[in-house]
Short mmCIF file of C-alpha atoms and ligand atoms in Angstrom, two decimals:
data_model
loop_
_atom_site.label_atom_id
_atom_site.label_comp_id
_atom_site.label_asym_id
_atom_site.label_seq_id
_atom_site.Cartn_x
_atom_site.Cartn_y
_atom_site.Cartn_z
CA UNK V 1 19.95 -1.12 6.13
CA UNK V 2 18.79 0.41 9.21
CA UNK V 3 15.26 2.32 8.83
CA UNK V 4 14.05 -0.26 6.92
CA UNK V 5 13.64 -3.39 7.64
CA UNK V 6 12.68 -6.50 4.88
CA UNK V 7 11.73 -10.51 5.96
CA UNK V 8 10.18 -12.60 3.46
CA UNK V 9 7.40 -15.34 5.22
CA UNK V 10 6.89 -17.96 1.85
CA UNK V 11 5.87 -15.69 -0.93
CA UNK V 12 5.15 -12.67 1.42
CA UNK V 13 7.50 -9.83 1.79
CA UNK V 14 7.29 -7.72 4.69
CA UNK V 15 8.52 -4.12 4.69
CA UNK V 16 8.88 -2.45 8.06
CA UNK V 17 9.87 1.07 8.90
CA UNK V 18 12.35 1.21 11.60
CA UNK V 19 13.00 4.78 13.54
CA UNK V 20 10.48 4.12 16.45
CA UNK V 21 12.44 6.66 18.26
CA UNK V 22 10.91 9.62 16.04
CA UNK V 23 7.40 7.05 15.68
CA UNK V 24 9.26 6.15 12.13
CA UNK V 25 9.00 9.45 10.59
CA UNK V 26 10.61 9.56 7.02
CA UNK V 27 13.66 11.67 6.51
CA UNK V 28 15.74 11.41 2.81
CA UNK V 29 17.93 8.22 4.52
CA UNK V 30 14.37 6.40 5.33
CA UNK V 31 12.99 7.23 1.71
CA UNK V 32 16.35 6.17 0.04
CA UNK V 33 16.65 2.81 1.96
CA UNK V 34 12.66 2.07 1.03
CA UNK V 35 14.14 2.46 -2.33
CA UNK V 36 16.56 0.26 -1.85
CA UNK V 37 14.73 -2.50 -0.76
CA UNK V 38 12.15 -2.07 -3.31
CA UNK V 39 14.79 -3.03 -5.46
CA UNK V 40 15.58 -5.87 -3.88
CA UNK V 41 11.98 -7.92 -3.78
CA UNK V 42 12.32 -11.15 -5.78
CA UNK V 43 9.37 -10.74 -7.59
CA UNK V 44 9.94 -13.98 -8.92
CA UNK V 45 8.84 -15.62 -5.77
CA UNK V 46 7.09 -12.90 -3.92
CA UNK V 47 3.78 -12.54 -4.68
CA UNK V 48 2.53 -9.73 -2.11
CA UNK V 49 4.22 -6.98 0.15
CA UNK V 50 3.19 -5.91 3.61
CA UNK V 51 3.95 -2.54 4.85
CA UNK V 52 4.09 -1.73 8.65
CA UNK V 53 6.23 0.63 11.38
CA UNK V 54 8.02 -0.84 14.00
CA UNK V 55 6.81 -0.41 17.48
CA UNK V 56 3.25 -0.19 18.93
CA UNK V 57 2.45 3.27 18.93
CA UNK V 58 3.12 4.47 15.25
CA UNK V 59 2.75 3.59 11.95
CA UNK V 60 4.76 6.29 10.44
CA UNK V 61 4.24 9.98 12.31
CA UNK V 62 4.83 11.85 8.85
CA UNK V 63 7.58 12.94 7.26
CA UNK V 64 10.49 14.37 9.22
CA UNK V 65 10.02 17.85 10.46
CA UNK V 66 13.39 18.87 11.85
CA UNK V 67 14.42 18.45 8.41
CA UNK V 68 11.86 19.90 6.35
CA UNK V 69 12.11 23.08 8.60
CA UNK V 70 15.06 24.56 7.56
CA UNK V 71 14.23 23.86 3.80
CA UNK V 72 14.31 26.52 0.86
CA UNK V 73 11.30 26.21 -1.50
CA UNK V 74 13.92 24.34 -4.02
CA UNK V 75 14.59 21.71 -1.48
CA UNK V 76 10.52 21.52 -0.55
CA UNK V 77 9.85 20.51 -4.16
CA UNK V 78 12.75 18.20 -4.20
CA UNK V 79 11.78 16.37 -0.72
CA UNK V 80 8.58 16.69 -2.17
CA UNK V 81 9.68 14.28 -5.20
CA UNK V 82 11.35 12.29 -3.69
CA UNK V 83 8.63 11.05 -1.69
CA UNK V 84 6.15 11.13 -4.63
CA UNK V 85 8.55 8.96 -6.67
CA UNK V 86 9.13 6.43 -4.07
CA UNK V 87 5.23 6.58 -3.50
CA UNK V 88 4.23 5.98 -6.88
CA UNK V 89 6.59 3.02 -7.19
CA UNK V 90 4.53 1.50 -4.38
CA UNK V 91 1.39 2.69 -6.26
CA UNK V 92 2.53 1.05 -9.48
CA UNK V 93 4.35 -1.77 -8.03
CA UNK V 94 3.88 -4.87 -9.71
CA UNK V 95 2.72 -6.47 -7.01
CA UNK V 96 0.00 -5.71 -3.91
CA UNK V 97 1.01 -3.96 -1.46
CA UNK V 98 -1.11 -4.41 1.96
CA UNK V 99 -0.49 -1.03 4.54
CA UNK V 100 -1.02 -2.62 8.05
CA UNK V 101 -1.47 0.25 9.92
CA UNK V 102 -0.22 0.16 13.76
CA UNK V 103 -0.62 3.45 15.12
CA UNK V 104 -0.12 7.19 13.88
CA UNK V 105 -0.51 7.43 10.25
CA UNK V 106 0.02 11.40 9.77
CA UNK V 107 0.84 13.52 6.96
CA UNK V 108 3.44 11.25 4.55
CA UNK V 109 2.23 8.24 6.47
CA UNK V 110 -1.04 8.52 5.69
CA UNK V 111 -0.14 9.29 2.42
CA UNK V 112 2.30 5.99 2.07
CA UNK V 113 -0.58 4.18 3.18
CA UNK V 114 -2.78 5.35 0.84
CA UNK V 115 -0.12 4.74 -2.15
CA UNK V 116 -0.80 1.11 -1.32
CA UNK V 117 -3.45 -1.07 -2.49
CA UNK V 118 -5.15 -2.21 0.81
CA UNK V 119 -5.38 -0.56 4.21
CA UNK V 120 -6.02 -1.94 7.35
CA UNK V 121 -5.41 -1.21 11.04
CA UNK V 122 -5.34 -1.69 14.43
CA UNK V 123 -7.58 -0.18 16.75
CA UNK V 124 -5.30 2.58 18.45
CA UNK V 125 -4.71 3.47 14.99
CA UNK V 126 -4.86 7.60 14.03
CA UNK V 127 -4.91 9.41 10.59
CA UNK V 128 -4.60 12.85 9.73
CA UNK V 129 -3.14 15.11 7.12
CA UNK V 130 -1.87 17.90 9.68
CA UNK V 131 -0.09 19.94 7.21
CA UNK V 132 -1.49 23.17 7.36
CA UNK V 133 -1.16 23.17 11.08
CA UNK V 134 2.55 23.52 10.07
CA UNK V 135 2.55 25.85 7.08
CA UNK V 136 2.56 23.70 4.29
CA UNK V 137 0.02 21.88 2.12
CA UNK V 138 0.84 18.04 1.72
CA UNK V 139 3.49 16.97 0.05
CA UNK V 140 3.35 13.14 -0.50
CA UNK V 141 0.42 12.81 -2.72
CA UNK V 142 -2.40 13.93 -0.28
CA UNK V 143 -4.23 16.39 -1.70
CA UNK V 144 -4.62 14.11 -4.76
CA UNK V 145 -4.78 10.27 -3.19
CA UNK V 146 -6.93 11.34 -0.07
CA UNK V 147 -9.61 13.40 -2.27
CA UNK V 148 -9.97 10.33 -4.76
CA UNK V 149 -9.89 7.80 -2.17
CA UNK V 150 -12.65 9.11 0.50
CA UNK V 151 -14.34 11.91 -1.44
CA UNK V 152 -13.38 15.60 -2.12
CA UNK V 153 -15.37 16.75 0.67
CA UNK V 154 -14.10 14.51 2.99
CA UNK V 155 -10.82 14.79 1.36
CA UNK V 156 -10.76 18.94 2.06
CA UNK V 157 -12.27 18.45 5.33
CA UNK V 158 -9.87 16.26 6.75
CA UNK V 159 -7.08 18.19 5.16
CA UNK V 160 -8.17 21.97 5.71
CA UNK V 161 -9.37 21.76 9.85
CA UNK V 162 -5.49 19.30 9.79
CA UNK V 163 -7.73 17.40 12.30
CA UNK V 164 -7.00 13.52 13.05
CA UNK V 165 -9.81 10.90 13.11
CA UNK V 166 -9.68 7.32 14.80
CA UNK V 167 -9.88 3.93 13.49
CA UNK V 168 -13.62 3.40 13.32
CA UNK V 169 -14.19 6.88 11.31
CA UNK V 170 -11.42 6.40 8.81
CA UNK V 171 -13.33 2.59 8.53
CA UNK V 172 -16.52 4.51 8.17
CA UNK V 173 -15.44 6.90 5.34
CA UNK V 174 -13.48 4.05 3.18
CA UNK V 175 -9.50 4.99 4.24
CA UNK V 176 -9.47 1.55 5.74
CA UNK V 177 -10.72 -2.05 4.86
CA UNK V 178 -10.89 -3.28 7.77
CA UNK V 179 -9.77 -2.96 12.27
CA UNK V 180 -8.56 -5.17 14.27
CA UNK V 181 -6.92 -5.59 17.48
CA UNK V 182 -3.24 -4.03 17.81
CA UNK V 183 -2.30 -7.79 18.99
CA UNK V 184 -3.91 -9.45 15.52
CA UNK V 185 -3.05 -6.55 12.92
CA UNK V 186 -0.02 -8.52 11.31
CA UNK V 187 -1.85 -12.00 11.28
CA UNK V 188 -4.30 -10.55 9.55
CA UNK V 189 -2.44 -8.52 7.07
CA UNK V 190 0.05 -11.67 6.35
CA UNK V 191 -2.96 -14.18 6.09
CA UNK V 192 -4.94 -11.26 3.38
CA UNK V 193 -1.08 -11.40 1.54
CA UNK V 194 -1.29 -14.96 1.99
CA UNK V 195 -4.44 -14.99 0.27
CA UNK V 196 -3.39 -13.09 -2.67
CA UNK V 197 -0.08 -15.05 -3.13
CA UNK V 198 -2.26 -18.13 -4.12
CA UNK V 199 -3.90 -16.93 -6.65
CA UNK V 200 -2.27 -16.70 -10.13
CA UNK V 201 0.53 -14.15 -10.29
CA UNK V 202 0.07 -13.06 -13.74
CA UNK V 203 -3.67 -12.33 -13.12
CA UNK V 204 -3.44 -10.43 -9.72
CA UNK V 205 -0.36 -7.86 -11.08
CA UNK V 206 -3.00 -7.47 -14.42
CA UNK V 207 -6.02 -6.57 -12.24
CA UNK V 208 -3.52 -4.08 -9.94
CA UNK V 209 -2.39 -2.80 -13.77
CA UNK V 210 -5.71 -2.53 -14.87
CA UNK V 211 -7.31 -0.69 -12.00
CA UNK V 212 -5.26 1.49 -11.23
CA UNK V 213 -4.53 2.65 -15.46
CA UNK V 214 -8.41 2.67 -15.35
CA UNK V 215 -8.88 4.58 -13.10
CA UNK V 216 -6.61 7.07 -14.57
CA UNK V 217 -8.78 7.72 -17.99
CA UNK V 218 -12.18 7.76 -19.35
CA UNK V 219 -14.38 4.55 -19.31
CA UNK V 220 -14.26 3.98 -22.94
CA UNK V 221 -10.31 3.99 -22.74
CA UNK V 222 -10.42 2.07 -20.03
CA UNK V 223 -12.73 -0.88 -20.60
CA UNK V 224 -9.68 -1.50 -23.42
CA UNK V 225 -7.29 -1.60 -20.79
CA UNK V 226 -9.06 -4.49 -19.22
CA UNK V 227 -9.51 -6.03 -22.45
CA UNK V 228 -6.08 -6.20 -23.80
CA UNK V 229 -4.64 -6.99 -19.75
CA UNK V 230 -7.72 -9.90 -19.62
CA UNK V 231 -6.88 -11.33 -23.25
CA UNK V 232 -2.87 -11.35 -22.24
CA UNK V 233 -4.30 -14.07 -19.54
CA UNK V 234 -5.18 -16.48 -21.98
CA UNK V 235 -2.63 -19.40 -23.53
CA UNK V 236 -0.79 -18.94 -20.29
CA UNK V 237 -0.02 -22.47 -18.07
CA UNK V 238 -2.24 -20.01 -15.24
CA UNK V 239 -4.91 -20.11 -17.16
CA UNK V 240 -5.16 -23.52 -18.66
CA UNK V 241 -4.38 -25.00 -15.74
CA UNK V 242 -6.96 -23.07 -13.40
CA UNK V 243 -9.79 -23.40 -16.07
CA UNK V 244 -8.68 -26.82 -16.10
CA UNK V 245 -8.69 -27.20 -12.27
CA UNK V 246 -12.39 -26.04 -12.04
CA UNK V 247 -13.81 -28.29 -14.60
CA UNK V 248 -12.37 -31.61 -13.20
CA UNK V 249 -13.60 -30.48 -9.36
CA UNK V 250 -17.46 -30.13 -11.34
CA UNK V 251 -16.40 -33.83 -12.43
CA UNK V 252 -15.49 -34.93 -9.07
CA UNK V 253 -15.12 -32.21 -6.29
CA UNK V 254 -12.88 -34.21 -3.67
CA UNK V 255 -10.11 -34.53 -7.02
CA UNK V 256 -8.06 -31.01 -7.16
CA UNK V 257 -8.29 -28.61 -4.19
CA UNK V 258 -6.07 -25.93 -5.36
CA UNK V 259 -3.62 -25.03 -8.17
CA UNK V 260 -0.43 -24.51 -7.83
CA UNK V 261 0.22 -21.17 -10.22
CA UNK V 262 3.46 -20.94 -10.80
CA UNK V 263 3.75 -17.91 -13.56
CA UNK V 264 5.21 -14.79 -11.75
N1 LIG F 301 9.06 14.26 12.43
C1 LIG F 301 10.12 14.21 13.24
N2 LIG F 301 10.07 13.70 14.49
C2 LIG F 301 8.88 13.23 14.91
C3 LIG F 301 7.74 13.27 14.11
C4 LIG F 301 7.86 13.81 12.80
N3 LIG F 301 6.84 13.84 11.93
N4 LIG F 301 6.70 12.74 14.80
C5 LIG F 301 7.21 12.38 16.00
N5 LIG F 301 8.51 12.67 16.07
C6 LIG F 301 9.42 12.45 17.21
C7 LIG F 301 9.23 13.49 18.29
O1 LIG F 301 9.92 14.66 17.99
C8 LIG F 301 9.79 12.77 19.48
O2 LIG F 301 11.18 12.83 19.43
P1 LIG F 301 12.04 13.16 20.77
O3 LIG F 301 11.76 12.00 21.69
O4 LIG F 301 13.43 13.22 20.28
O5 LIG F 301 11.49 14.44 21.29
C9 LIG F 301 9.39 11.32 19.23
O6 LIG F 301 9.11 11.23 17.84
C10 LIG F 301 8.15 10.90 20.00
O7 LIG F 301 7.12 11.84 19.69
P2 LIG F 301 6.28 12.60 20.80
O8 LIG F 301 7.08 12.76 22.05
O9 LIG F 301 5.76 13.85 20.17
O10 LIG F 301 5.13 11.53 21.06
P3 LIG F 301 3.65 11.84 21.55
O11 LIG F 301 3.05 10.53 21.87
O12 LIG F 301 3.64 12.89 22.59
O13 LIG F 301 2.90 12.45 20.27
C11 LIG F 301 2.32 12.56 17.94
C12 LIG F 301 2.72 11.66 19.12
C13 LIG F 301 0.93 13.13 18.19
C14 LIG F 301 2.30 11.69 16.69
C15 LIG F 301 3.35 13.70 17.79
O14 LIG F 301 4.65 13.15 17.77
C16 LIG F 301 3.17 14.50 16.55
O15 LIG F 301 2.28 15.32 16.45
N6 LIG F 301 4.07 14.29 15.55
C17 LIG F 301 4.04 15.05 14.32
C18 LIG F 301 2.94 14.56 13.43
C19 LIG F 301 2.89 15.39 12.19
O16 LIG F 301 2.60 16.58 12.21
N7 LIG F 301 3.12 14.72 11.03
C20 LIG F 301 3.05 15.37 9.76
C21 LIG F 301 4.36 15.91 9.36
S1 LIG F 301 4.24 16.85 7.88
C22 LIG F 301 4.20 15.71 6.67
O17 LIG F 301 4.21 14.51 6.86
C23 LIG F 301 4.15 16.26 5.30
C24 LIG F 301 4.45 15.23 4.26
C25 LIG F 301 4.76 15.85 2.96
C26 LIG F 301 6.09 16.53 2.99
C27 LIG F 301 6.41 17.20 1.73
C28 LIG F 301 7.69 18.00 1.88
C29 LIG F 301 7.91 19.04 0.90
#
């Protein structure tokens, strides 16, 4: 494992893509060892993922284009799927996945970031979907993650003039959560992981489940998915034991600070 790099911090894994020479642009070997280590997350003790690029200057520059240049319109669709695939296994991972953002995030990297669950970034940070600048639409979920994400008309503005914005706008119109300074970015995003790890495991992978299947369908289809993920909470040790955990602080506040949740 070269490209990408994984280190676990407690119950946080953190997932960093490692070509800084070409700003971590994703050729097939970058997409197959993100794969890879996908597979390998203990998901019985990690409890969030953090995504970043290695270096100071990029995030991930896009997907490689000395090797999509010389591609037939077979091999497009296929370099096309594979990054979908590996994208939508981040989408539907079971467990959040925080993009920290450190620099460029063009083309596929904006579109990796925007498979994940939260963005945020550092200052010098830069997005763009400059695709048609190069001939081809993109190819890694843009045109469907982008327009859902900001708005349609945001979404085909940003995409058709293949124009990059900076931190504060992509803040402004919703593509990130939050900016920071490039020297706090991971702090941040490890403490926000941190944050999520303590709560109970079961519950957090149900509300990623929920949201994102909800989104997917009608409202009446999916105020059942919330209802059958919500009633799978209950009889669980998670939820005993944090129902249980709030009623003795109301008896005597100093008594239990935190629980413990233990169900991955
Ligand atoms: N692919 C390959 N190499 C790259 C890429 C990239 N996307 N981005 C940067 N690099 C390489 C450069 O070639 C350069 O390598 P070398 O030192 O060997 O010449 C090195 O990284 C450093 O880059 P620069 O010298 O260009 O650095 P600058 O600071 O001058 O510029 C930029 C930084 C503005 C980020 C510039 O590198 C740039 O414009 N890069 C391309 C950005 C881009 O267009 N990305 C979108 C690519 S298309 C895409 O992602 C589509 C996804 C869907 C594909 C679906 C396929 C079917």
């Amino acid at each position: 494992m070269s490209f990408v790099l994984y280190e676990t911090e407690g119950a946080v894994g953190i997932i960093t893509i490692n070509r800084p020479e070409a700003l971590n642009a994703l050729n097939s070997a970058v997409l197959d060892e993100l794969n890879a280590v996908l597979d390998g997350v203990d998901l019985d003790s990690i409890r969030a993922l953090v995504l970043t690029g290695a270096g100071e200057k990029s995030f991930i520059a896009g997907a490689d284009i000395g090797e999509m240049s010389t591609l037939t319109k077979e091999e497009g669709e296929a370099f096309g799927k594979k990054g979908n695939d590996v994208f939508r296994r981040i989408e539907t991972f079971p467990i959040p996945v925080i993009a920290a953002i450190n620099g460029f995030a063009l083309g596929g990297g904006n579109e990796i970031a925007m498979s994940c669950d939260i963005r945020i970034c550092s200052e010098n940070a830069v997005f763009g979907q400059p695709e048609v600048g190069l001939g081809i639409t993109p190819g890694f979920g843009g045109t469907q993650r982008l327009a859902r994400l900001v708005s349609p008309g945001m979404a085909k503005q940003l995409i058709y003039t293949a124009l990059n914005i900076k931190a504060d706008e992509a803040y402004r119109i919703g593509l990130v959560n939050a900016v920071y300074p490039q020297a706090e970015l991971m702090d941040a995003a490890k403490k926000l992981a941190g944050k999520i790890a303590m709560n109970a495991p079961i519950a957090v992978r149900g509300c990623k489940k929920a949201i994102n299947e909800g989104l997917e369908v009608g409202m009446d289809e999916a105020i059942v998915i919330e209802e059958k993920i919500f009633g799978g909470c209950f009889e669980s040790e998670d939820q005993r034991e944090g129902m249980a955990n709030f009623l003795r602080k109301k008896d005597d506040p100093a008594k239990v600070k935190h629980v413990a949740f233990k169900n991955a």
